[in-house]
Amino acid sequence: MLVAPSLLAADFGNLEREMAWFNESRADYLHLDVMDGVFVPNISFGFPVLKHVARLCRKPLDVHLMIVEPQKFIREVADLGAHYMNIHYEAVTHHHRVIQQIREAGMHPAITLCPSTPVSLLHDIIAEVDMVLLMSVNPGFGGQKFIPQTLRKVQELRQLIRESGSRAVIEIDGGVNHETGQQLAEAGADVLVAGSYVFGAEHPTERIDVLKALS
Ligand code: DX5
Ligand code: ZN
């Protein structure tokens, strides 16, 4: 299993210390949650913090933009050196154009669905993206309870990817722990995001190892 711990649950007063152990861990990506207070009912952090974290982090960045009009910030996200630029399906009108622009900027385009957005909407765009992120909680806050219907969506998405020949990986975000992680692994997930389960733990690297071992 690939694992992307979410910085949202980290100690922002000690980012150097958090990144020091994180860089030595077996995590595959660092997941960064940007919230604008408009698309979601919360505000997290913006580019000054992201630039600081990008300098400290030696793992590839998975930038999850919970903002309206994410296409306005393609250049800024690319300048961070981001690996994935994750935009919400619900926040964009011209998905095809924005996805091409993200790729042209040198990043891997990824599209995110809220819990109530059906997988079937991806039919005509699945071949263009490198990742689909299924939200397993309503976006905006860490520490929420996993929505079990996500498991069915993972299976449906796995089938869509197979049928379309897309190379997209399936990422899941929200309420991930060892139990929900195991269910998600069985349903066909490739990447697990985990905020409070990792950064909220006394021994975060052990939690990362637990998720890494899921299959
Ligand atoms: C929620 C964010 C998540 C969040 C997950 O809107 O997208 O990435 O950090 O937090 P946990 O793992 O605590 O549910
Ligand atoms: Zn996220």
PDB file of C-alpha atoms and ligand atoms in Angstrom, residues 6-9 31-33 35 40 64 66 88 133 135 137-145 173-176 193-198, ligand 1:
ATOM      1  CA  SER A   6      -1.737  14.475   5.783  1.00  0.00           C
ATOM      2  CA  LEU A   7       0.085  17.419   7.341  1.00  0.00           C
ATOM      3  CA  LEU A   8      -3.245  18.854   8.562  1.00  0.00           C
ATOM      4  CA  ALA A   9      -2.918  16.901  11.817  1.00  0.00           C
ATOM      5  CA  HIS A  31      -0.494  15.063   1.516  1.00  0.00           C
ATOM      6  CA  LEU A  32      -1.132  18.814   1.810  1.00  0.00           C
ATOM      7  CA  ASP A  33      -4.703  20.044   2.403  1.00  0.00           C
ATOM      8  CA  MET A  35      -8.780  24.983   2.225  1.00  0.00           C
ATOM      9  CA  VAL A  40     -15.159  23.973   2.268  1.00  0.00           C
ATOM     10  CA  HIS A  64      -5.134  18.506  -2.327  1.00  0.00           C
ATOM     11  CA  MET A  66     -10.172  22.213  -1.501  1.00  0.00           C
ATOM     12  CA  HIS A  88     -11.995  18.783  -6.878  1.00  0.00           C
ATOM     13  CA  LEU A 133      -9.003  10.739  -4.951  1.00  0.00           C
ATOM     14  CA  MET A 135     -13.171  11.501  -0.246  1.00  0.00           C
ATOM     15  CA  VAL A 137     -15.470  12.073   4.660  1.00  0.00           C
ATOM     16  CA  ASN A 138     -16.948  15.438   3.731  1.00  0.00           C
ATOM     17  CA  PRO A 139     -13.896  17.616   3.030  1.00  0.00           C
ATOM     18  CA  GLY A 140     -12.928  20.404   5.409  1.00  0.00           C
ATOM     19  CA  PHE A 141     -11.851  18.752   8.650  1.00  0.00           C
ATOM     20  CA  GLY A 142      -9.531  16.056   9.939  1.00  0.00           C
ATOM     21  CA  GLY A 143     -10.557  13.447  12.469  1.00  0.00           C
ATOM     22  CA  GLN A 144     -13.971  12.571  10.978  1.00  0.00           C
ATOM     23  CA  LYS A 145     -15.592   9.161  10.739  1.00  0.00           C
ATOM     24  CA  ASP A 173      -8.863  10.433   2.104  1.00  0.00           C
ATOM     25  CA  GLY A 174     -10.679  10.698   5.435  1.00  0.00           C
ATOM     26  CA  GLY A 175     -11.122   8.522   8.501  1.00  0.00           C
ATOM     27  CA  VAL A 176      -8.375   6.109   7.468  1.00  0.00           C
ATOM     28  CA  VAL A 193      -4.189   9.415   3.089  1.00  0.00           C
ATOM     29  CA  ALA A 194      -4.092   9.496   6.883  1.00  0.00           C
ATOM     30  CA  GLY A 195      -4.038  12.602   9.059  1.00  0.00           C
ATOM     31  CA  SER A 196      -4.938  12.035  12.684  1.00  0.00           C
ATOM     32  CA  TYR A 197      -4.103   8.312  12.550  1.00  0.00           C
ATOM     33  CA  VAL A 198      -0.467   9.175  11.746  1.00  0.00           C
TER      34      VAL A 198
HETATM   35  C1  DX5 B   1     -10.097  16.485   4.984  1.00  0.00           C
HETATM   36  C2  DX5 B   1      -8.723  16.381   4.391  1.00  0.00           C
HETATM   37  C3  DX5 B   1      -7.982  15.193   4.845  1.00  0.00           C
HETATM   38  C4  DX5 B   1      -7.714  15.142   6.337  1.00  0.00           C
HETATM   39  C5  DX5 B   1      -7.837  13.713   6.743  1.00  0.00           C
HETATM   40  O1  DX5 B   1     -10.822  17.468   4.319  1.00  0.00           O
HETATM   41  O2  DX5 B   1      -8.798  16.312   2.980  1.00  0.00           O
HETATM   42  O3  DX5 B   1      -6.771  15.006   4.121  1.00  0.00           O
HETATM   43  O4  DX5 B   1      -6.454  15.628   6.702  1.00  0.00           O
HETATM   44  O5  DX5 B   1      -7.807  13.637   8.126  1.00  0.00           O
HETATM   45  P1  DX5 B   1      -8.097  12.270   8.895  1.00  0.00           P
HETATM   46  O6  DX5 B   1      -7.164  11.244   8.359  1.00  0.00           O
HETATM   47  O7  DX5 B   1      -7.853  12.639  10.316  1.00  0.00           O
HETATM   48  O8  DX5 B   1      -9.538  11.919   8.605  1.00  0.00           O
END
